[in-house]
mmCIF file of N, CA and C in Angstrom:
data_model
loop_
_atom_site.group_PDB
_atom_site.id
_atom_site.type_symbol
_atom_site.label_atom_id
_atom_site.label_comp_id
_atom_site.label_asym_id
_atom_site.label_seq_id
_atom_site.Cartn_x
_atom_site.Cartn_y
_atom_site.Cartn_z
ATOM 1 N N ALA A 1 -21.060 97.387 152.308
ATOM 2 C CA ALA A 1 -22.308 96.993 152.931
ATOM 3 C C ALA A 1 -22.480 97.674 154.285
ATOM 4 N N VAL A 2 -21.385 97.846 155.018
ATOM 5 C CA VAL A 2 -21.475 98.504 156.323
ATOM 6 C C VAL A 2 -21.877 99.958 156.138
ATOM 7 N N LEU A 3 -21.282 100.621 155.150
ATOM 8 C CA LEU A 3 -21.624 102.006 154.871
ATOM 9 C C LEU A 3 -23.100 102.134 154.508
ATOM 10 N N THR A 4 -23.604 101.221 153.692
ATOM 11 C CA THR A 4 -25.014 101.215 153.319
ATOM 12 C C THR A 4 -25.890 101.028 154.551
ATOM 13 N N ALA A 5 -25.488 100.133 155.435
ATOM 14 C CA ALA A 5 -26.268 99.862 156.637
ATOM 15 C C ALA A 5 -26.332 101.070 157.564
ATOM 16 N N VAL A 6 -25.357 101.968 157.474
ATOM 17 C CA VAL A 6 -25.347 103.168 158.305
ATOM 18 C C VAL A 6 -26.061 104.324 157.610
ATOM 19 N N ILE A 7 -25.765 104.559 156.332
ATOM 20 C CA ILE A 7 -26.291 105.727 155.619
ATOM 21 C C ILE A 7 -27.769 105.589 155.281
ATOM 22 N N VAL A 8 -28.206 104.461 154.741
ATOM 23 C CA VAL A 8 -29.598 104.326 154.311
ATOM 24 C C VAL A 8 -30.561 104.480 155.484
ATOM 25 N N PRO A 9 -30.362 103.823 156.637
ATOM 26 C CA PRO A 9 -31.284 104.062 157.751
ATOM 27 C C PRO A 9 -31.306 105.526 158.193
ATOM 28 N N PHE A 10 -30.142 106.191 158.150
ATOM 29 C CA PHE A 10 -30.097 107.609 158.497
ATOM 30 C C PHE A 10 -30.951 108.419 157.523
ATOM 31 N N LEU A 11 -30.820 108.150 156.239
ATOM 32 C CA LEU A 11 -31.618 108.861 155.237
ATOM 33 C C LEU A 11 -33.105 108.607 155.441
ATOM 34 N N ILE A 12 -33.468 107.374 155.760
ATOM 35 C CA ILE A 12 -34.874 107.038 155.976
ATOM 36 C C ILE A 12 -35.413 107.775 157.204
ATOM 37 N N LEU A 13 -34.637 107.801 158.268
ATOM 38 C CA LEU A 13 -35.090 108.516 159.456
ATOM 39 C C LEU A 13 -35.245 110.006 159.181
ATOM 40 N N PHE A 14 -34.360 110.549 158.375
ATOM 41 C CA PHE A 14 -34.391 111.967 158.083
ATOM 42 C C PHE A 14 -35.508 112.330 157.110
ATOM 43 N N PHE A 15 -35.687 111.531 156.069
ATOM 44 C CA PHE A 15 -36.644 111.849 155.020
ATOM 45 C C PHE A 15 -37.936 111.038 155.105
ATOM 46 N N SER A 16 -38.065 110.067 155.959
ATOM 47 C CA SER A 16 -39.224 109.194 156.139
ATOM 48 C C SER A 16 -39.347 108.123 155.068
ATOM 49 N N VAL A 17 -38.917 108.392 153.855
ATOM 50 C CA VAL A 17 -39.047 107.418 152.779
ATOM 51 C C VAL A 17 -37.988 107.695 151.724
ATOM 52 N N ILE A 18 -37.483 106.638 151.121
ATOM 53 C CA ILE A 18 -36.585 106.769 149.972
ATOM 54 C C ILE A 18 -37.302 106.158 148.785
ATOM 55 N N VAL A 19 -37.324 106.862 147.660
ATOM 56 C CA VAL A 19 -38.043 106.410 146.478
ATOM 57 C C VAL A 19 -37.044 106.126 145.362
ATOM 58 N N ILE A 20 -37.155 104.936 144.787
ATOM 59 C CA ILE A 20 -36.351 104.555 143.619
ATOM 60 C C ILE A 20 -37.324 104.346 142.473
ATOM 61 N N ARG A 21 -37.226 105.150 141.444
ATOM 62 C CA ARG A 21 -38.150 105.067 140.312
ATOM 63 C C ARG A 21 -37.468 104.373 139.145
ATOM 64 N N LEU A 22 -38.088 103.303 138.652
ATOM 65 C CA LEU A 22 -37.545 102.520 137.550
ATOM 66 C C LEU A 22 -38.410 102.722 136.316
ATOM 67 N N ALA A 23 -37.808 103.205 135.245
ATOM 68 C CA ALA A 23 -38.561 103.416 134.010
ATOM 69 C C ALA A 23 -39.001 102.076 133.439
ATOM 70 N N ASP A 24 -40.266 101.996 133.131
ATOM 71 C CA ASP A 24 -40.883 100.767 132.618
ATOM 72 C C ASP A 24 -40.164 100.208 131.394
ATOM 73 N N ASN A 25 -39.844 101.068 130.425
ATOM 74 C CA ASN A 25 -39.254 100.573 129.176
ATOM 75 C C ASN A 25 -37.848 100.009 129.370
ATOM 76 N N LEU A 26 -37.186 100.359 130.455
ATOM 77 C CA LEU A 26 -35.861 99.811 130.741
ATOM 78 C C LEU A 26 -35.943 98.492 131.494
ATOM 79 N N VAL A 27 -37.040 98.281 132.213
ATOM 80 C CA VAL A 27 -37.157 97.099 133.068
ATOM 81 C C VAL A 27 -37.966 95.984 132.416
ATOM 82 N N PHE A 28 -39.030 96.348 131.667
ATOM 83 C CA PHE A 28 -39.934 95.358 131.101
ATOM 84 C C PHE A 28 -40.150 95.581 129.604
ATOM 85 N N PRO A 29 -40.271 94.501 128.836
ATOM 86 C CA PRO A 29 -40.730 94.647 127.447
ATOM 87 C C PRO A 29 -42.187 95.120 127.443
ATOM 88 N N SER A 30 -42.619 95.666 126.343
ATOM 89 C CA SER A 30 -43.991 96.150 126.219
ATOM 90 C C SER A 30 -44.992 95.039 126.528
ATOM 91 N N ALA A 31 -46.022 95.369 127.296
ATOM 92 C CA ALA A 31 -47.129 94.460 127.637
ATOM 93 C C ALA A 31 -46.655 93.174 128.318
ATOM 94 N N SER A 32 -45.568 93.279 129.107
ATOM 95 C CA SER A 32 -45.003 92.110 129.763
ATOM 96 C C SER A 32 -44.619 92.445 131.201
ATOM 97 N N ALA A 33 -44.598 91.435 132.047
ATOM 98 C CA ALA A 33 -44.117 91.582 133.422
ATOM 99 C C ALA A 33 -42.807 90.816 133.623
ATOM 100 N N ASP A 34 -42.187 90.385 132.532
ATOM 101 C CA ASP A 34 -40.907 89.690 132.596
ATOM 102 C C ASP A 34 -39.772 90.715 132.624
ATOM 103 N N ILE A 35 -38.934 90.643 133.643
ATOM 104 C CA ILE A 35 -37.840 91.597 133.792
ATOM 105 C C ILE A 35 -36.790 91.360 132.723
ATOM 106 N N ARG A 36 -36.385 92.438 132.049
ATOM 107 C CA ARG A 36 -35.321 92.342 131.035
ATOM 108 C C ARG A 36 -34.010 91.901 131.707
ATOM 109 N N PRO A 37 -33.201 91.088 131.034
ATOM 110 C CA PRO A 37 -31.936 90.632 131.632
ATOM 111 C C PRO A 37 -31.024 91.785 132.066
ATOM 112 N N GLU A 38 -30.951 92.842 131.264
ATOM 113 C CA GLU A 38 -30.081 93.966 131.639
ATOM 114 C C GLU A 38 -30.610 94.703 132.876
ATOM 115 N N ALA A 39 -31.903 94.730 133.080
ATOM 116 C CA ALA A 39 -32.480 95.349 134.274
ATOM 117 C C ALA A 39 -32.328 94.434 135.483
ATOM 118 N N GLN A 40 -32.297 93.138 135.256
ATOM 119 C CA GLN A 40 -32.152 92.195 136.357
ATOM 120 C C GLN A 40 -30.848 92.438 137.103
ATOM 121 N N ARG A 41 -29.782 92.765 136.382
ATOM 122 C CA ARG A 41 -28.498 93.024 137.045
ATOM 123 C C ARG A 41 -28.612 94.225 137.989
ATOM 124 N N LEU A 42 -29.304 95.273 137.556
ATOM 125 C CA LEU A 42 -29.507 96.452 138.402
ATOM 126 C C LEU A 42 -30.347 96.098 139.628
ATOM 127 N N LEU A 43 -31.399 95.331 139.413
ATOM 128 C CA LEU A 43 -32.264 94.932 140.524
ATOM 129 C C LEU A 43 -31.558 93.970 141.480
ATOM 130 N N ASP A 44 -30.633 93.153 140.960
ATOM 131 C CA ASP A 44 -29.826 92.284 141.826
ATOM 132 C C ASP A 44 -29.018 93.133 142.814
ATOM 133 N N VAL A 45 -28.427 94.218 142.308
ATOM 134 C CA VAL A 45 -27.651 95.120 143.161
ATOM 135 C C VAL A 45 -28.572 95.785 144.177
ATOM 136 N N ALA A 46 -29.728 96.253 143.717
ATOM 137 C CA ALA A 46 -30.693 96.873 144.628
ATOM 138 C C ALA A 46 -31.097 95.906 145.737
ATOM 139 N N ALA A 47 -31.328 94.648 145.376
ATOM 140 C CA ALA A 47 -31.721 93.643 146.372
ATOM 141 C C ALA A 47 -30.628 93.455 147.413
ATOM 142 N N SER A 48 -29.373 93.431 146.990
ATOM 143 C CA SER A 48 -28.293 93.246 147.957
ATOM 144 C C SER A 48 -28.204 94.445 148.904
ATOM 145 N N VAL A 49 -28.471 95.643 148.419
ATOM 146 C CA VAL A 49 -28.496 96.821 149.286
ATOM 147 C C VAL A 49 -29.684 96.739 150.246
ATOM 148 N N LEU A 50 -30.839 96.339 149.727
ATOM 149 C CA LEU A 50 -32.042 96.257 150.561
ATOM 150 C C LEU A 50 -31.917 95.203 151.653
ATOM 151 N N ASN A 51 -31.093 94.184 151.438
ATOM 152 C CA ASN A 51 -30.853 93.166 152.464
ATOM 153 C C ASN A 51 -30.219 93.766 153.711
ATOM 154 N N ASP A 52 -29.460 94.854 153.525
ATOM 155 C CA ASP A 52 -28.746 95.479 154.641
ATOM 156 C C ASP A 52 -29.575 96.521 155.382
ATOM 157 N N VAL A 53 -30.804 96.751 154.943
ATOM 158 C CA VAL A 53 -31.658 97.788 155.531
ATOM 159 C C VAL A 53 -32.878 97.110 156.162
ATOM 160 N N PRO A 54 -33.204 97.410 157.413
ATOM 161 C CA PRO A 54 -34.286 96.692 158.094
ATOM 162 C C PRO A 54 -35.695 97.229 157.832
ATOM 163 N N HIS A 55 -35.841 98.189 156.974
ATOM 164 C CA HIS A 55 -37.123 98.870 156.799
ATOM 165 C C HIS A 55 -38.068 98.147 155.836
ATOM 166 N N ALA A 56 -39.349 98.499 155.950
ATOM 167 C CA ALA A 56 -40.375 97.971 155.053
ATOM 168 C C ALA A 56 -40.167 98.546 153.651
ATOM 169 N N ILE A 57 -40.537 97.752 152.644
ATOM 170 C CA ILE A 57 -40.355 98.147 151.245
ATOM 171 C C ILE A 57 -41.674 97.951 150.516
ATOM 172 N N ARG A 58 -42.125 98.991 149.846
ATOM 173 C CA ARG A 58 -43.354 98.919 149.055
ATOM 174 C C ARG A 58 -42.969 99.069 147.593
ATOM 175 N N VAL A 59 -43.413 98.135 146.750
ATOM 176 C CA VAL A 59 -43.134 98.186 145.316
ATOM 177 C C VAL A 59 -44.447 98.466 144.596
ATOM 178 N N GLU A 60 -44.471 99.572 143.864
ATOM 179 C CA GLU A 60 -45.673 100.022 143.164
ATOM 180 C C GLU A 60 -45.494 99.894 141.662
ATOM 181 N N GLY A 61 -46.518 99.366 140.990
ATOM 182 C CA GLY A 61 -46.542 99.332 139.540
ATOM 183 C C GLY A 61 -47.495 100.401 139.020
ATOM 184 N N HIS A 62 -47.081 101.098 137.967
ATOM 185 C CA HIS A 62 -47.887 102.156 137.359
ATOM 186 C C HIS A 62 -47.885 101.973 135.841
ATOM 187 N N THR A 63 -48.970 102.364 135.191
ATOM 188 C CA THR A 63 -49.054 102.307 133.727
ATOM 189 C C THR A 63 -49.515 103.663 133.200
ATOM 190 N N ASP A 64 -49.517 103.781 131.868
ATOM 191 C CA ASP A 64 -50.146 104.951 131.268
ATOM 192 C C ASP A 64 -51.636 104.658 131.115
ATOM 193 N N ASP A 65 -52.364 105.546 130.444
ATOM 194 C CA ASP A 65 -53.815 105.340 130.339
ATOM 195 C C ASP A 65 -54.243 104.609 129.079
ATOM 196 N N ARG A 66 -53.281 104.087 128.329
ATOM 197 C CA ARG A 66 -53.617 103.283 127.155
ATOM 198 C C ARG A 66 -54.102 101.915 127.620
ATOM 199 N N SER A 67 -55.257 101.524 127.143
ATOM 200 C CA SER A 67 -55.809 100.255 127.621
ATOM 201 C C SER A 67 -55.039 99.064 127.065
ATOM 202 N N ILE A 68 -55.069 98.000 127.836
ATOM 203 C CA ILE A 68 -54.467 96.733 127.439
ATOM 204 C C ILE A 68 -55.538 95.666 127.654
ATOM 205 N N ALA A 69 -55.574 94.704 126.774
ATOM 206 C CA ALA A 69 -56.565 93.630 126.917
ATOM 207 C C ALA A 69 -55.973 92.355 126.328
ATOM 208 N N THR A 70 -55.061 91.749 127.091
ATOM 209 C CA THR A 70 -54.472 90.483 126.665
ATOM 210 C C THR A 70 -54.992 89.383 127.584
ATOM 211 N N LEU A 71 -54.726 88.162 127.216
ATOM 212 C CA LEU A 71 -55.135 87.047 128.066
ATOM 213 C C LEU A 71 -54.470 87.143 129.445
ATOM 214 N N ALA A 72 -53.183 87.483 129.456
ATOM 215 C CA ALA A 72 -52.451 87.585 130.719
ATOM 216 C C ALA A 72 -52.823 88.835 131.506
ATOM 217 N N PHE A 73 -53.118 89.922 130.802
ATOM 218 C CA PHE A 73 -53.395 91.205 131.449
ATOM 219 C C PHE A 73 -54.663 91.819 130.858
ATOM 220 N N PRO A 74 -55.816 91.484 131.421
ATOM 221 C CA PRO A 74 -57.081 92.016 130.909
ATOM 222 C C PRO A 74 -57.201 93.537 131.054
ATOM 223 N N SER A 75 -56.407 94.118 131.989
ATOM 224 C CA SER A 75 -56.439 95.566 132.167
ATOM 225 C C SER A 75 -55.098 96.036 132.723
ATOM 226 N N ASN A 76 -54.950 97.346 132.830
ATOM 227 C CA ASN A 76 -53.732 97.919 133.401
ATOM 228 C C ASN A 76 -53.571 97.584 134.879
ATOM 229 N N TRP A 77 -54.666 97.252 135.552
ATOM 230 C CA TRP A 77 -54.558 96.834 136.952
ATOM 231 C C TRP A 77 -53.693 95.582 137.067
ATOM 232 N N GLU A 78 -53.985 94.583 136.257
ATOM 233 C CA GLU A 78 -53.215 93.327 136.309
ATOM 234 C C GLU A 78 -51.768 93.541 135.882
ATOM 235 N N LEU A 79 -51.558 94.345 134.831
ATOM 236 C CA LEU A 79 -50.195 94.587 134.354
ATOM 237 C C LEU A 79 -49.373 95.312 135.413
ATOM 238 N N SER A 80 -49.920 96.354 136.007
ATOM 239 C CA SER A 80 -49.161 97.119 137.004
ATOM 240 C C SER A 80 -48.837 96.262 138.229
ATOM 241 N N ALA A 81 -49.798 95.474 138.684
ATOM 242 C CA ALA A 81 -49.555 94.608 139.846
ATOM 243 C C ALA A 81 -48.556 93.503 139.520
ATOM 244 N N ALA A 82 -48.647 92.935 138.322
ATOM 245 C CA ALA A 82 -47.729 91.860 137.934
ATOM 246 C C ALA A 82 -46.295 92.368 137.834
ATOM 247 N N ARG A 83 -46.121 93.577 137.326
ATOM 248 C CA ARG A 83 -44.766 94.139 137.241
ATOM 249 C C ARG A 83 -44.190 94.382 138.629
ATOM 250 N N ALA A 84 -44.984 94.931 139.520
ATOM 251 C CA ALA A 84 -44.516 95.130 140.895
ATOM 252 C C ALA A 84 -44.196 93.784 141.543
ATOM 253 N N ALA A 85 -45.047 92.786 141.309
ATOM 254 C CA ALA A 85 -44.824 91.451 141.871
ATOM 255 C C ALA A 85 -43.556 90.812 141.321
ATOM 256 N N SER A 86 -43.231 91.055 140.064
ATOM 257 C CA SER A 86 -41.996 90.513 139.484
ATOM 258 C C SER A 86 -40.773 91.073 140.198
ATOM 259 N N VAL A 87 -40.801 92.347 140.523
ATOM 260 C CA VAL A 87 -39.685 92.965 141.244
ATOM 261 C C VAL A 87 -39.609 92.400 142.659
ATOM 262 N N VAL A 88 -40.736 92.258 143.326
ATOM 263 C CA VAL A 88 -40.760 91.693 144.679
ATOM 264 C C VAL A 88 -40.253 90.252 144.665
ATOM 265 N N ARG A 89 -40.681 89.469 143.680
ATOM 266 C CA ARG A 89 -40.215 88.077 143.584
ATOM 267 C C ARG A 89 -38.697 88.044 143.446
ATOM 268 N N LEU A 90 -38.134 88.912 142.613
ATOM 269 C CA LEU A 90 -36.680 88.958 142.450
ATOM 270 C C LEU A 90 -36.015 89.330 143.776
ATOM 271 N N PHE A 91 -36.578 90.307 144.493
ATOM 272 C CA PHE A 91 -36.006 90.695 145.778
ATOM 273 C C PHE A 91 -36.013 89.518 146.754
ATOM 274 N N THR A 92 -37.112 88.773 146.821
ATOM 275 C CA THR A 92 -37.173 87.643 147.750
ATOM 276 C C THR A 92 -36.200 86.540 147.346
ATOM 277 N N GLN A 93 -35.997 86.350 146.048
ATOM 278 C CA GLN A 93 -35.029 85.357 145.580
ATOM 279 C C GLN A 93 -33.607 85.728 145.981
ATOM 280 N N HIS A 94 -33.381 87.003 146.267
ATOM 281 C CA HIS A 94 -32.071 87.473 146.711
ATOM 282 C C HIS A 94 -32.010 87.667 148.221
ATOM 283 N N GLY A 95 -32.999 87.132 148.934
ATOM 284 C CA GLY A 95 -32.932 87.109 150.387
ATOM 285 C C GLY A 95 -33.629 88.238 151.121
ATOM 286 N N VAL A 96 -34.278 89.161 150.414
ATOM 287 C CA VAL A 96 -35.025 90.203 151.116
ATOM 288 C C VAL A 96 -36.239 89.518 151.757
ATOM 289 N N ALA A 97 -36.428 89.730 153.045
ATOM 290 C CA ALA A 97 -37.498 89.060 153.788
ATOM 291 C C ALA A 97 -38.869 89.442 153.243
ATOM 292 N N ALA A 98 -39.658 88.442 152.917
ATOM 293 C CA ALA A 98 -40.981 88.663 152.316
ATOM 294 C C ALA A 98 -41.888 89.504 153.205
ATOM 295 N N GLN A 99 -41.781 89.354 154.517
ATOM 296 C CA GLN A 99 -42.661 90.125 155.394
ATOM 297 C C GLN A 99 -42.347 91.615 155.382
ATOM 298 N N ARG A 100 -41.223 92.001 154.794
ATOM 299 C CA ARG A 100 -40.877 93.424 154.664
ATOM 300 C C ARG A 100 -41.443 94.032 153.383
ATOM 301 N N LEU A 101 -41.987 93.212 152.490
ATOM 302 C CA LEU A 101 -42.366 93.658 151.154
ATOM 303 C C LEU A 101 -43.875 93.762 150.963
ATOM 304 N N ALA A 102 -44.276 94.718 150.130
ATOM 305 C CA ALA A 102 -45.681 94.858 149.739
ATOM 306 C C ALA A 102 -45.732 95.195 148.253
ATOM 307 N N VAL A 103 -46.729 94.634 147.576
ATOM 308 C CA VAL A 103 -46.951 94.875 146.138
ATOM 309 C C VAL A 103 -48.222 95.692 145.980
ATOM 310 N N ILE A 104 -48.133 96.744 145.176
ATOM 311 C CA ILE A 104 -49.308 97.565 144.893
ATOM 312 C C ILE A 104 -49.344 97.849 143.402
ATOM 313 N N GLY A 105 -50.500 97.624 142.793
ATOM 314 C CA GLY A 105 -50.711 97.975 141.392
ATOM 315 C C GLY A 105 -51.657 99.162 141.306
ATOM 316 N N PHE A 106 -51.186 100.270 140.770
ATOM 317 C CA PHE A 106 -52.009 101.477 140.668
ATOM 318 C C PHE A 106 -52.596 101.686 139.280
ATOM 319 N N ALA A 107 -52.222 100.833 138.313
ATOM 320 C CA ALA A 107 -52.679 101.013 136.929
ATOM 321 C C ALA A 107 -52.348 102.441 136.487
ATOM 322 N N GLU A 108 -53.305 103.129 135.861
ATOM 323 C CA GLU A 108 -53.073 104.489 135.357
ATOM 324 C C GLU A 108 -53.548 105.565 136.324
ATOM 325 N N GLN A 109 -53.849 105.189 137.554
ATOM 326 C CA GLN A 109 -54.521 106.099 138.488
ATOM 327 C C GLN A 109 -53.642 107.175 139.119
ATOM 328 N N ARG A 110 -52.325 107.048 139.023
ATOM 329 C CA ARG A 110 -51.432 108.041 139.642
ATOM 330 C C ARG A 110 -50.362 108.505 138.653
ATOM 331 N N PRO A 111 -50.767 109.222 137.623
ATOM 332 C CA PRO A 111 -49.780 109.693 136.643
ATOM 333 C C PRO A 111 -48.871 110.775 137.224
ATOM 334 N N VAL A 112 -47.627 110.800 136.749
ATOM 335 C CA VAL A 112 -46.699 111.865 137.136
ATOM 336 C C VAL A 112 -46.650 112.945 136.064
ATOM 337 N N GLN A 113 -47.154 112.624 134.870
ATOM 338 C CA GLN A 113 -47.236 113.581 133.758
ATOM 339 C C GLN A 113 -48.535 113.328 133.002
ATOM 340 N N SER A 114 -48.826 114.226 132.102
ATOM 341 C CA SER A 114 -50.013 114.072 131.270
ATOM 342 C C SER A 114 -49.841 112.870 130.342
ATOM 343 N N ASN A 115 -50.913 112.146 130.104
ATOM 344 C CA ASN A 115 -50.885 111.021 129.178
ATOM 345 C C ASN A 115 -51.129 111.456 127.734
ATOM 346 N N ARG A 116 -51.188 112.754 127.486
ATOM 347 C CA ARG A 116 -51.484 113.261 126.142
ATOM 348 C C ARG A 116 -50.297 113.208 125.183
ATOM 349 N N THR A 117 -49.095 112.991 125.714
ATOM 350 C CA THR A 117 -47.911 112.945 124.856
ATOM 351 C C THR A 117 -47.173 111.628 125.070
ATOM 352 N N PRO A 118 -46.408 111.190 124.074
ATOM 353 C CA PRO A 118 -45.597 109.974 124.261
ATOM 354 C C PRO A 118 -44.614 110.104 125.429
ATOM 355 N N THR A 119 -44.032 111.274 125.615
ATOM 356 C CA THR A 119 -43.095 111.492 126.718
ATOM 357 C C THR A 119 -43.806 111.339 128.062
ATOM 358 N N GLY A 120 -45.000 111.893 128.165
ATOM 359 C CA GLY A 120 -45.776 111.773 129.396
ATOM 360 C C GLY A 120 -46.181 110.342 129.675
ATOM 361 N N ARG A 121 -46.657 109.639 128.637
ATOM 362 C CA ARG A 121 -47.052 108.235 128.827
ATOM 363 C C ARG A 121 -45.848 107.398 129.250
ATOM 364 N N ASN A 122 -44.691 107.670 128.656
ATOM 365 C CA ASN A 122 -43.485 106.928 129.014
ATOM 366 C C ASN A 122 -43.118 107.174 130.478
ATOM 367 N N ALA A 123 -43.252 108.406 130.942
ATOM 368 C CA ALA A 123 -42.952 108.716 132.349
ATOM 369 C C ALA A 123 -43.924 108.026 133.294
ATOM 370 N N ASN A 124 -45.156 107.848 132.858
ATOM 371 C CA ASN A 124 -46.174 107.237 133.718
ATOM 372 C C ASN A 124 -46.030 105.726 133.832
ATOM 373 N N ARG A 125 -45.376 105.096 132.872
ATOM 374 C CA ARG A 125 -45.137 103.650 132.927
ATOM 375 C C ARG A 125 -43.869 103.426 133.741
ATOM 376 N N ARG A 126 -44.046 102.997 134.989
ATOM 377 C CA ARG A 126 -42.899 102.895 135.882
ATOM 378 C C ARG A 126 -43.184 101.922 137.023
ATOM 379 N N VAL A 127 -42.105 101.510 137.674
ATOM 380 C CA VAL A 127 -42.181 100.771 138.931
ATOM 381 C C VAL A 127 -41.445 101.625 139.947
ATOM 382 N N VAL A 128 -42.055 101.793 141.109
ATOM 383 C CA VAL A 128 -41.472 102.603 142.171
ATOM 384 C C VAL A 128 -41.189 101.694 143.365
ATOM 385 N N VAL A 129 -39.958 101.748 143.853
ATOM 386 C CA VAL A 129 -39.560 101.013 145.049
ATOM 387 C C VAL A 129 -39.435 102.049 146.158
ATOM 388 N N MET A 130 -40.235 101.887 147.193
ATOM 389 C CA MET A 130 -40.229 102.835 148.310
ATOM 390 C C MET A 130 -39.702 102.136 149.562
ATOM 391 N N ILE A 131 -38.625 102.679 150.115
ATOM 392 C CA ILE A 131 -38.085 102.176 151.369
ATOM 393 C C ILE A 131 -38.696 103.067 152.448
ATOM 394 N N LEU A 132 -39.559 102.487 153.249
ATOM 395 C CA LEU A 132 -40.335 103.250 154.218
ATOM 396 C C LEU A 132 -39.604 103.414 155.538
ATOM 397 N N GLY A 133 -39.967 104.411 156.292
ATOM 398 C CA GLY A 133 -39.360 104.664 157.586
ATOM 399 C C GLY A 133 -39.829 103.703 158.663
ATOM 400 N N GLN A 134 -40.796 102.849 158.355
ATOM 401 C CA GLN A 134 -41.355 101.901 159.322
ATOM 402 C C GLN A 134 -40.440 100.688 159.423
ATOM 403 N N GLU A 135 -40.072 100.321 160.638
ATOM 404 C CA GLU A 135 -39.197 99.166 160.849
ATOM 405 C C GLU A 135 -39.899 97.859 160.495
ATOM 406 N N THR A 136 -39.153 96.868 160.106
ATOM 407 C CA THR A 136 -39.681 95.557 159.751
ATOM 408 C C THR A 136 -40.519 94.953 160.864
ATOM 409 N N SER A 137 -40.121 95.157 162.111
ATOM 410 C CA SER A 137 -40.834 94.519 163.223
ATOM 411 C C SER A 137 -42.311 94.883 163.237
ATOM 412 N N ALA A 138 -42.666 96.051 162.725
ATOM 413 C CA ALA A 138 -44.072 96.446 162.683
ATOM 414 C C ALA A 138 -44.844 95.664 161.637
ATOM 415 N N LEU A 139 -44.147 95.000 160.729
ATOM 416 C CA LEU A 139 -44.800 94.245 159.663
ATOM 417 C C LEU A 139 -44.812 92.748 159.914
ATOM 418 N N ARG A 140 -44.169 92.278 160.967
ATOM 419 C CA ARG A 140 -44.097 90.837 161.222
ATOM 420 C C ARG A 140 -45.478 90.261 161.440
ATOM 421 N N ALA A 141 -45.658 89.044 161.016
ATOM 422 C CA ALA A 141 -46.951 88.372 161.167
ATOM 423 C C ALA A 141 -47.365 88.275 162.621
ATOM 424 N N ASP A 142 -46.409 88.053 163.529
ATOM 425 C CA ASP A 142 -46.779 87.923 164.927
ATOM 426 C C ASP A 142 -47.121 89.262 165.571
ATOM 427 N N ALA A 143 -46.898 90.372 164.851
ATOM 428 C CA ALA A 143 -47.287 91.681 165.342
ATOM 429 C C ALA A 143 -48.680 92.065 164.878
ATOM 430 N N ASP A 144 -49.299 91.223 164.071
ATOM 431 C CA ASP A 144 -50.634 91.483 163.532
ATOM 432 C C ASP A 144 -51.678 91.211 164.606
ATOM 433 N N PRO A 145 -52.442 92.235 165.028
ATOM 434 C CA PRO A 145 -53.420 92.023 166.090
ATOM 435 C C PRO A 145 -54.525 91.023 165.683
ATOM 436 N N ALA A 146 -54.787 90.882 164.410
ATOM 437 C CA ALA A 146 -55.817 89.940 163.954
ATOM 438 C C ALA A 146 -55.399 88.504 164.200
ATOM 439 N N ARG A 147 -54.107 88.256 164.329
ATOM 440 C CA ARG A 147 -53.610 86.888 164.548
ATOM 441 C C ARG A 147 -53.495 86.557 166.019
ATOM 442 N N SER A 148 -53.740 87.504 166.893
ATOM 443 C CA SER A 148 -53.610 87.275 168.348
ATOM 444 C C SER A 148 -54.772 86.494 168.895
#
């Protein structure tokens, strides 16, 4: 944990952001925001590492361009946001401070590959955890000028 507390902040200062990309099919069942048990163990480890780093964390949900229309997820917007929120909820349950976290659902709007092939669609269905170079103190509620 001490090594993580030294190396990760150094990497963030040097690179501005660290990106962890989680493949959708490994983390979530199809059309679901419930984290698979085998992925939960990986995310538990990630949460313990993130506890040792003081930086802001943004969790982004992404989908492919195939439409979804379920009661729980009327569109890819809801699915992408719900998946990101599931990861954030797990992080907070492991002690990561909520004020350091942000959830963003991008739906199919930011593909990394073409959606014309199964391989491309699979690459586009993902959750991205971004450890930002911005310190937590900048995100505290009492630092919000609107609350002054």
